[in-house]
XYZ file of C-alpha atoms in Angstrom:
563
model
C 58.250 61.780 -95.645
C 54.542 61.169 -96.248
C 52.839 57.814 -96.616
C 52.245 58.494 -100.279
C 55.908 58.700 -101.246
C 57.528 56.306 -98.823
C 58.570 53.736 -101.452
C 61.378 55.135 -103.539
C 63.122 54.237 -106.769
C 66.555 52.685 -106.497
C 68.848 53.358 -109.443
C 72.333 51.962 -109.561
C 74.822 52.050 -112.396
C 76.360 48.740 -111.331
C 73.869 47.001 -109.083
C 74.857 44.088 -106.924
C 72.291 41.434 -106.141
C 71.594 39.217 -103.150
C 69.238 36.985 -105.089
C 68.371 36.498 -108.760
C 65.282 35.047 -110.439
C 63.587 35.246 -113.821
C 60.185 36.478 -112.614
C 59.524 38.230 -109.319
C 55.880 38.480 -108.224
C 54.956 40.833 -105.378
C 51.743 40.068 -103.508
C 50.019 36.790 -102.631
C 46.393 37.347 -103.594
C 44.751 35.411 -106.415
C 46.404 37.588 -109.073
C 49.884 37.116 -107.655
C 49.465 33.365 -107.193
C 48.155 32.925 -110.727
C 51.063 34.935 -112.138
C 53.567 32.826 -110.195
C 51.965 29.606 -111.437
C 51.977 30.860 -115.029
C 55.621 31.896 -114.715
C 56.589 28.482 -113.417
C 54.668 26.801 -116.238
C 56.714 28.875 -118.697
C 59.876 27.494 -117.039
C 60.790 30.790 -115.471
C 62.681 30.709 -112.192
C 59.902 32.402 -110.217
C 59.718 33.876 -106.724
C 56.616 35.164 -104.916
C 57.145 37.639 -102.064
C 54.555 38.932 -99.603
C 54.672 41.903 -97.255
C 52.575 40.314 -94.510
C 53.321 37.380 -92.263
C 50.341 35.568 -93.798
C 49.439 34.912 -97.425
C 46.195 35.465 -99.296
C 45.782 39.247 -99.354
C 42.298 40.664 -99.865
C 41.297 37.529 -101.798
C 41.360 35.482 -98.603
C 38.827 37.880 -97.056
C 36.540 37.829 -100.085
C 33.721 35.648 -101.319
C 36.185 33.971 -103.675
C 33.975 34.359 -106.752
C 35.589 34.432 -110.184
C 33.913 36.225 -113.111
C 35.490 35.002 -116.344
C 32.977 34.452 -119.162
C 33.143 31.350 -121.336
C 35.526 29.514 -119.045
C 35.719 25.698 -119.277
C 33.448 25.056 -116.296
C 30.687 27.260 -117.676
C 30.971 25.535 -121.034
C 30.584 22.154 -119.315
C 27.471 23.542 -117.583
C 26.005 24.447 -120.956
C 26.624 28.166 -120.440
C 28.947 28.866 -123.352
C 29.098 32.471 -124.542
C 29.661 33.987 -127.903
C 32.531 36.426 -127.840
C 30.181 39.023 -129.291
C 27.758 38.685 -126.374
C 30.502 39.118 -123.798
C 31.861 42.189 -125.556
C 28.388 43.692 -126.003
C 27.732 43.248 -122.300
C 31.019 44.796 -121.195
C 30.636 47.668 -123.641
C 27.134 48.355 -122.324
C 28.245 48.263 -118.685
C 31.632 49.967 -118.949
C 31.156 52.381 -121.826
C 34.435 53.750 -123.142
C 36.136 53.951 -119.733
C 38.488 51.024 -120.394
C 41.040 50.631 -123.228
C 39.513 48.423 -125.896
C 42.658 46.292 -126.218
C 42.569 45.502 -122.495
C 38.944 44.373 -122.723
C 39.803 42.180 -125.700
C 42.694 40.651 -123.770
C 40.445 39.872 -120.797
C 37.755 38.316 -122.982
C 40.183 36.227 -125.044
C 42.677 35.205 -122.380
C 40.206 34.665 -119.557
C 39.059 31.201 -120.658
C 42.695 30.241 -121.299
C 43.592 31.294 -117.748
C 40.961 29.054 -116.187
C 41.811 26.201 -118.552
C 45.469 26.566 -117.557
C 44.637 26.412 -113.850
C 42.367 23.391 -114.259
C 44.811 21.411 -116.394
C 48.017 22.374 -114.599
C 46.941 21.406 -111.095
C 44.667 18.797 -109.551
C 43.902 21.323 -106.819
C 42.182 23.943 -108.963
C 38.525 22.897 -108.870
C 35.468 25.143 -109.128
C 31.667 25.079 -109.246
C 29.114 27.342 -110.890
C 27.240 29.675 -108.526
C 23.887 28.605 -109.909
C 21.686 31.537 -110.815
C 23.966 34.224 -109.365
C 22.959 36.843 -111.884
C 25.357 39.164 -113.641
C 25.092 42.553 -111.972
C 23.407 44.167 -114.989
C 21.565 41.260 -116.616
C 19.116 43.549 -118.383
C 21.941 44.992 -120.503
C 22.708 43.491 -123.957
C 24.674 40.295 -123.440
C 23.854 40.144 -119.725
C 23.106 36.768 -118.157
C 20.319 36.452 -115.538
C 21.656 32.956 -114.793
C 25.094 34.434 -114.137
C 28.689 33.668 -115.069
C 30.219 33.455 -111.588
C 32.128 30.412 -110.400
C 33.671 29.702 -107.004
C 36.228 27.255 -105.586
C 35.026 23.958 -104.222
C 35.436 23.504 -100.459
C 38.913 22.357 -99.495
C 40.430 20.658 -96.465
C 43.005 23.119 -95.154
C 44.876 20.268 -93.484
C 46.258 19.502 -96.950
C 48.368 22.640 -96.542
C 50.341 21.148 -93.671
C 52.299 23.816 -91.813
C 51.123 26.437 -94.303
C 47.592 26.147 -92.905
C 48.531 28.470 -90.057
C 50.005 31.006 -92.487
C 46.794 31.491 -94.473
C 45.255 34.900 -93.754
C 42.550 34.414 -91.090
C 38.918 35.002 -91.943
C 37.453 38.318 -90.815
C 34.675 36.560 -88.882
C 34.957 33.313 -86.950
C 32.616 30.430 -87.800
C 31.457 27.540 -85.579
C 33.676 24.425 -85.634
C 33.122 22.294 -88.718
C 30.786 24.756 -90.438
C 31.615 25.691 -94.021
C 29.279 27.490 -96.437
C 29.740 28.190 -100.124
C 28.242 31.180 -101.921
C 25.936 28.731 -103.655
C 24.593 27.608 -100.267
C 24.574 31.057 -98.649
C 21.777 32.418 -100.796
C 19.587 29.481 -99.768
C 20.454 29.637 -96.061
C 19.316 33.272 -95.995
C 15.783 31.985 -96.538
C 15.870 29.204 -93.926
C 12.714 30.601 -92.270
C 10.913 30.898 -95.601
C 11.470 27.945 -97.962
C 11.812 24.173 -97.749
C 14.715 24.310 -100.173
C 16.588 26.489 -97.689
C 15.795 24.098 -94.853
C 17.106 21.169 -96.855
C 20.281 23.175 -97.515
C 20.560 23.872 -93.777
C 20.254 20.154 -93.014
C 22.911 19.360 -95.611
C 25.189 22.057 -94.177
C 24.740 20.697 -90.667
C 25.436 17.140 -91.842
C 28.590 18.269 -93.636
C 29.767 20.095 -90.505
C 29.312 16.996 -88.330
C 31.037 14.866 -90.955
C 33.996 17.257 -91.095
C 34.344 17.159 -87.311
C 34.161 13.362 -87.157
C 36.713 13.000 -89.963
C 38.884 15.719 -88.417
C 38.842 17.804 -91.540
C 39.289 21.569 -91.530
C 37.077 22.493 -94.448
C 36.938 26.014 -95.813
C 35.229 27.859 -98.654
C 35.054 31.245 -100.392
C 38.224 33.322 -100.729
C 40.267 31.244 -98.319
C 39.441 28.117 -100.306
C 40.602 29.806 -103.519
C 43.871 30.875 -101.927
C 44.381 27.473 -100.306
C 43.955 25.765 -103.664
C 46.360 28.203 -105.321
C 48.879 27.659 -102.513
C 48.699 23.897 -102.947
C 49.226 24.313 -106.696
C 52.195 26.624 -106.087
C 53.787 24.136 -103.716
C 53.450 21.418 -106.334
C 55.056 23.768 -108.876
C 58.015 24.306 -106.557
C 57.721 28.109 -106.449
C 59.038 29.605 -103.200
C 56.904 32.033 -101.195
C 58.675 34.507 -98.935
C 56.473 36.011 -96.245
C 57.409 39.056 -94.136
C 59.199 40.502 -97.172
C 57.879 44.012 -97.888
C 58.997 45.761 -101.045
C 61.067 48.892 -100.381
C 61.891 50.136 -103.888
C 62.040 49.170 -107.530
C 65.443 49.102 -109.187
C 65.789 50.537 -112.690
C 68.652 50.647 -115.175
C 69.868 53.674 -117.116
C 67.087 53.263 -119.714
C 64.350 53.320 -117.068
C 63.595 49.609 -117.331
C 62.789 47.769 -114.099
C 65.430 45.133 -113.422
C 64.590 44.164 -109.854
C 63.719 45.525 -106.459
C 64.889 46.015 -102.923
C 62.870 44.284 -100.220
C 63.264 43.889 -96.508
C 63.829 40.338 -95.300
C 64.990 39.242 -91.885
C 65.428 42.839 -90.809
C 67.798 43.818 -93.603
C 67.556 45.044 -97.210
C 67.688 42.340 -99.875
C 68.328 43.224 -103.526
C 66.531 40.837 -105.870
C 67.220 40.833 -109.584
C 64.369 39.899 -111.919
C 65.774 38.971 -115.317
C 62.379 38.814 -117.073
C 60.365 41.239 -114.999
C 58.648 42.296 -111.781
C 54.892 41.789 -111.541
C 53.118 43.892 -108.921
C 50.015 42.403 -107.306
C 50.136 44.261 -104.008
C 46.495 45.339 -103.736
C 45.039 48.810 -103.549
C 45.476 51.774 -101.193
C 42.397 51.286 -99.033
C 44.381 51.348 -95.771
C 46.493 54.380 -96.685
C 44.625 57.299 -95.146
C 46.694 59.911 -96.976
C 45.940 58.344 -100.347
C 42.244 57.969 -99.510
C 41.997 61.645 -98.616
C 43.951 62.719 -101.698
C 42.008 60.604 -104.201
C 38.603 59.331 -103.082
C 35.429 61.462 -103.167
C 33.825 63.134 -100.187
C 31.870 60.550 -98.238
C 34.218 57.719 -99.217
C 37.440 58.932 -97.632
C 36.893 57.467 -94.181
C 38.163 53.913 -93.993
C 35.396 51.341 -93.658
C 37.170 48.781 -95.806
C 36.668 45.025 -95.583
C 39.950 44.360 -97.417
C 43.388 43.511 -96.060
C 44.895 46.046 -93.664
C 48.256 45.461 -95.388
C 46.979 47.149 -98.560
C 48.572 50.577 -98.290
C 49.253 51.337 -101.944
C 52.834 50.048 -102.002
C 52.809 48.843 -105.600
C 51.040 51.963 -106.870
C 53.543 54.235 -105.119
C 56.506 52.215 -106.367
C 55.162 52.285 -109.924
C 54.577 56.026 -109.851
C 58.105 56.526 -108.585
C 59.466 54.973 -111.783
C 57.204 57.053 -114.000
C 54.021 55.017 -114.235
C 50.697 56.667 -115.037
C 47.611 55.965 -112.944
C 43.867 55.983 -113.567
C 40.580 55.457 -111.693
C 42.176 56.686 -108.465
C 38.902 58.316 -107.402
C 36.950 55.058 -107.367
C 36.701 51.864 -105.329
C 34.938 48.530 -105.188
C 32.346 50.194 -102.984
C 30.287 48.139 -100.573
C 27.456 49.218 -98.245
C 28.712 48.212 -94.825
C 28.418 48.768 -91.107
C 31.053 48.907 -88.400
C 30.479 46.905 -85.245
C 31.433 48.313 -81.834
C 34.502 46.037 -81.868
C 35.709 47.787 -85.036
C 34.995 44.939 -87.454
C 33.478 46.080 -90.751
C 30.686 43.860 -92.066
C 29.356 44.090 -95.602
C 25.680 44.298 -96.516
C 24.975 42.334 -99.672
C 21.928 40.118 -99.127
C 20.150 42.337 -96.601
C 19.503 45.089 -99.124
C 17.225 42.781 -101.147
C 15.073 41.429 -98.336
C 11.466 42.609 -98.153
C 10.178 44.826 -95.358
C 13.249 47.033 -95.502
C 14.359 50.306 -97.044
C 17.451 52.507 -96.845
C 17.054 56.214 -96.103
C 19.371 59.200 -95.854
C 19.634 62.151 -93.458
C 16.315 63.456 -94.740
C 14.493 60.173 -94.128
C 14.242 59.657 -97.900
C 15.104 56.778 -100.190
C 17.635 57.776 -102.829
C 18.183 54.700 -105.002
C 17.252 51.066 -105.544
C 18.355 49.398 -102.306
C 18.837 46.021 -104.023
C 21.104 47.375 -106.776
C 24.665 46.057 -107.183
C 26.748 47.377 -104.313
C 29.080 49.574 -106.375
C 26.052 51.146 -108.063
C 24.373 51.727 -104.696
C 27.345 53.543 -103.160
C 28.018 55.527 -106.335
C 24.471 56.879 -106.013
C 24.971 57.476 -102.291
C 28.197 59.441 -102.772
C 27.002 61.394 -105.795
C 23.999 62.706 -103.896
C 25.713 63.350 -100.579
C 23.384 60.944 -98.788
C 25.020 60.731 -95.365
C 24.250 59.337 -92.890
C 22.263 56.385 -94.197
C 20.088 53.976 -92.257
C 18.819 50.483 -93.049
C 15.230 50.537 -91.777
C 13.224 47.338 -91.252
C 10.472 45.910 -89.089
C 10.024 43.073 -86.628
C 8.661 40.677 -89.221
C 11.805 41.166 -91.334
C 13.883 40.545 -88.197
C 12.069 37.250 -87.607
C 12.317 36.116 -91.244
C 15.798 37.025 -92.477
C 19.407 37.196 -91.246
C 20.442 40.831 -90.806
C 24.020 41.862 -90.109
C 24.973 38.238 -89.544
C 22.364 37.864 -86.769
C 20.070 34.949 -87.492
C 16.278 35.152 -87.245
C 15.091 34.601 -83.679
C 18.294 35.927 -82.140
C 18.495 39.332 -80.498
C 20.910 41.976 -81.678
C 23.884 42.284 -79.323
C 23.257 44.771 -76.538
C 26.498 46.562 -77.440
C 25.095 47.296 -80.901
C 22.074 49.032 -79.403
C 23.922 50.759 -76.565
C 26.576 52.027 -78.995
C 24.049 53.522 -81.405
C 24.676 51.077 -84.246
C 21.027 50.008 -84.078
C 18.028 52.032 -82.953
C 14.806 50.296 -81.893
C 11.406 51.968 -81.493
C 7.730 51.079 -81.163
C 6.676 53.631 -83.759
C 8.154 55.084 -86.943
C 7.929 58.554 -85.417
C 9.971 57.481 -82.402
C 12.497 55.752 -84.676
C 12.921 58.932 -86.741
C 13.666 60.921 -83.606
C 16.184 58.340 -82.394
C 18.176 58.475 -85.644
C 17.762 62.230 -85.995
C 15.915 62.335 -89.314
C 12.770 64.390 -89.984
C 9.694 62.577 -88.719
C 7.625 63.759 -91.662
C 10.300 62.650 -94.119
C 10.532 59.099 -92.783
C 6.783 58.577 -92.321
C 6.047 59.866 -95.813
C 8.780 57.658 -97.300
C 7.455 54.589 -95.520
C 3.875 55.277 -96.585
C 4.940 55.709 -100.206
C 7.062 52.542 -100.184
C 4.281 50.496 -98.590
C 1.997 51.607 -101.400
C 4.523 50.375 -103.949
C 4.861 47.081 -102.050
C 1.099 46.508 -102.091
C 0.979 47.196 -105.823
C 4.056 45.064 -106.546
C 6.018 47.778 -108.346
C 8.560 50.283 -107.055
C 7.534 53.414 -108.928
C 10.533 55.414 -107.728
C 13.587 53.199 -108.209
C 12.333 49.974 -109.892
C 13.517 47.709 -107.098
C 12.912 44.087 -107.982
C 12.809 44.559 -111.751
C 16.300 43.133 -112.302
C 17.183 39.472 -111.885
C 20.102 40.620 -109.739
C 17.763 42.437 -107.321
C 15.787 39.261 -106.758
C 18.722 36.881 -106.303
C 18.819 37.557 -102.545
C 15.081 38.234 -102.296
C 12.350 36.056 -100.798
C 11.118 33.586 -103.454
C 8.076 32.715 -101.347
C 6.571 36.152 -102.044
C 4.921 37.312 -105.285
C 7.497 40.119 -105.454
C 10.707 38.850 -103.831
C 12.103 42.237 -102.726
C 8.871 44.083 -101.921
C 6.649 43.827 -98.858
C 5.104 46.369 -96.495
C 6.957 47.630 -93.416
C 4.217 47.709 -90.781
C 5.065 45.543 -87.772
C 6.555 47.045 -84.601
C 9.122 47.267 -83.217
C 10.990 49.074 -85.970
C 14.758 49.050 -86.392
C 17.370 51.269 -88.042
C 20.953 50.087 -88.633
C 23.623 52.742 -89.236
C 25.300 52.104 -92.593
C 28.650 53.228 -93.994
C 30.132 53.703 -97.448
C 32.564 50.814 -97.195
C 34.665 49.088 -99.819
C 36.262 45.805 -100.836
C 39.363 47.653 -102.010
C 40.230 50.582 -104.239
C 39.888 50.479 -108.040
C 42.560 52.923 -109.133
C 46.126 52.052 -109.927
C 48.820 51.733 -112.529
C 47.854 51.978 -116.180
C 48.804 48.982 -118.316
C 48.367 47.563 -121.796
C 46.912 44.322 -123.126
C 50.112 42.488 -122.105
C 49.847 43.660 -118.502
C 52.849 45.967 -119.004
C 52.808 49.160 -116.953
C 52.647 52.389 -118.965
C 53.902 55.944 -118.624
C 51.600 58.909 -119.194
C 52.736 59.151 -122.819
C 51.686 55.543 -123.433
C 55.205 54.144 -123.551
C 55.976 50.877 -121.788
C 58.086 50.646 -118.642
C 60.093 47.597 -119.623
C 60.238 44.869 -117.027
C 57.234 46.055 -115.005
C 53.795 44.408 -114.922
C 50.750 44.908 -112.713
C 47.472 43.201 -111.942
C 44.584 43.279 -109.483
C 43.915 46.396 -107.445
C 47.467 47.604 -108.015
C 46.307 48.337 -111.565
C 43.498 50.490 -112.933
C 40.563 48.085 -113.075
C 39.540 46.593 -116.414
C 36.004 46.944 -115.038
C 36.298 50.732 -115.173
C 33.810 52.447 -112.883
C 31.410 49.531 -112.778
C 31.151 45.854 -111.852
C 30.084 43.189 -114.346
C 29.306 40.423 -111.884
C 30.350 38.695 -108.675
C 34.060 37.927 -108.963
C 34.849 40.736 -111.417
C 37.619 41.810 -109.055
C 39.319 38.436 -108.685
C 38.678 37.133 -112.217
C 40.516 39.946 -114.038
C 43.296 39.906 -111.433
C 43.959 36.259 -112.235
C 43.677 36.813 -115.987
C 46.138 39.718 -116.134
C 48.490 37.888 -113.763
C 48.483 35.043 -116.280
C 48.890 37.413 -119.230
C 51.730 39.360 -117.621
C 53.725 36.312 -116.586
C 53.437 34.737 -120.022
C 54.481 37.963 -121.720
C 57.454 38.275 -119.380
C 58.560 34.776 -120.399
C 58.969 35.975 -123.950
C 61.096 39.007 -123.035
C 64.751 39.680 -122.366
């Protein structure tokens, strides 16, 4: 039996049940938690089960941003949207790749989802990521000031024993240190601006304060999950860890009436009177599914998501007749893999001056500072592999690169293992990374000319507000500067991802659909288990998590009205 068909359908004429609930939610990321909270608010007897021994899914490893236009926090910040502007923006970015009714549902129910979370729990508190531009702000309805919000820092000690069950962060941080997305963009420029230095002082003060007060503060995706977990505890919804789904159970009409899971080493049959909502993530850690679905250049696994995401919900849905879409796409992310195997993403680095990204020919192939999904789409479409992030010594001294702060040396293992090449001349660097010397020197000369003139004549780098968000505000052109100071560096990049985009097709109620458009009664899906409402693109930071939460909310509320 292959990995792609390992979860089967269980049909029984007279099923017997070990446990019965109204709503059964599978998966403990932001979408699953929101669905469970919405189910409880609708007075459904709700249960949340999780495959792993920790909760939080890919959300806990993420930046924790939430992209939901016109939500209550944005309105309080004076950033209210007209519905027409939001729809114009999404239409411009997504084209006709997404069912219109699903877009309408996201636009209309999104603000209600955030209002529900804010009013139903004292724990659900957010802040605006000031100035974090939409990813395509130049499009009609786009916002250069951005629509992204993030959770406020939270003391994980409030979780009690559940603190140790929260999915660990991918990278360890020094004791007491906690950084929001809002602060991160400033700290990147700590060698360049006084505003960044003031932010660094504030961050250091907050770290010392947290240590003295014995708080365990956290931010980003783990803060979002921690806040959702606290809300779920208050709502009295049980969470079963170490409970992987084995199969969906259907009745004679094909409706989903429950599932079989493994718990305590034995099968457990759980009836779901109002429905099963799948929020089990994508298939990024299922090598068979990657090879069968993703394009050449994106099949190797350099994912920064949860290693437990092996397509379980997608497989289970297909086994009961569900249709799928967008299976050839992912939430792509330029990344690199450290010698210890950890995958690190490259978001801010691609906007810093004195750097370019080149392919096997030593040539640039797109705007380096473009949104990450756009960047990798261009990389894959053109077969640009391998790719190298090329920068000079002055960039190394000014900006964090690969998580290494200015003034610190790159780890010796990175250089010895070939992750980073260092050379005194561009010609020597080209030979070390096995690209044509003439190609790289010509590319660098051409780019330096653009930098001196303040305009990228090839790929328009720096002409979008998004490009400049992570750029250097102390320069006349925040993403452009010459690369001319030895030694020169090249960092080996990979086509990584934050998860896959493809999954079960669904309607505006979050109900899973068959290929003929008919509804599979009793089955709902959200997050990366479902075909993304963002289609092949990415509207802004948090456009993974935001829709996952919204369709979790929609699905649970619809389930409350059924059966």
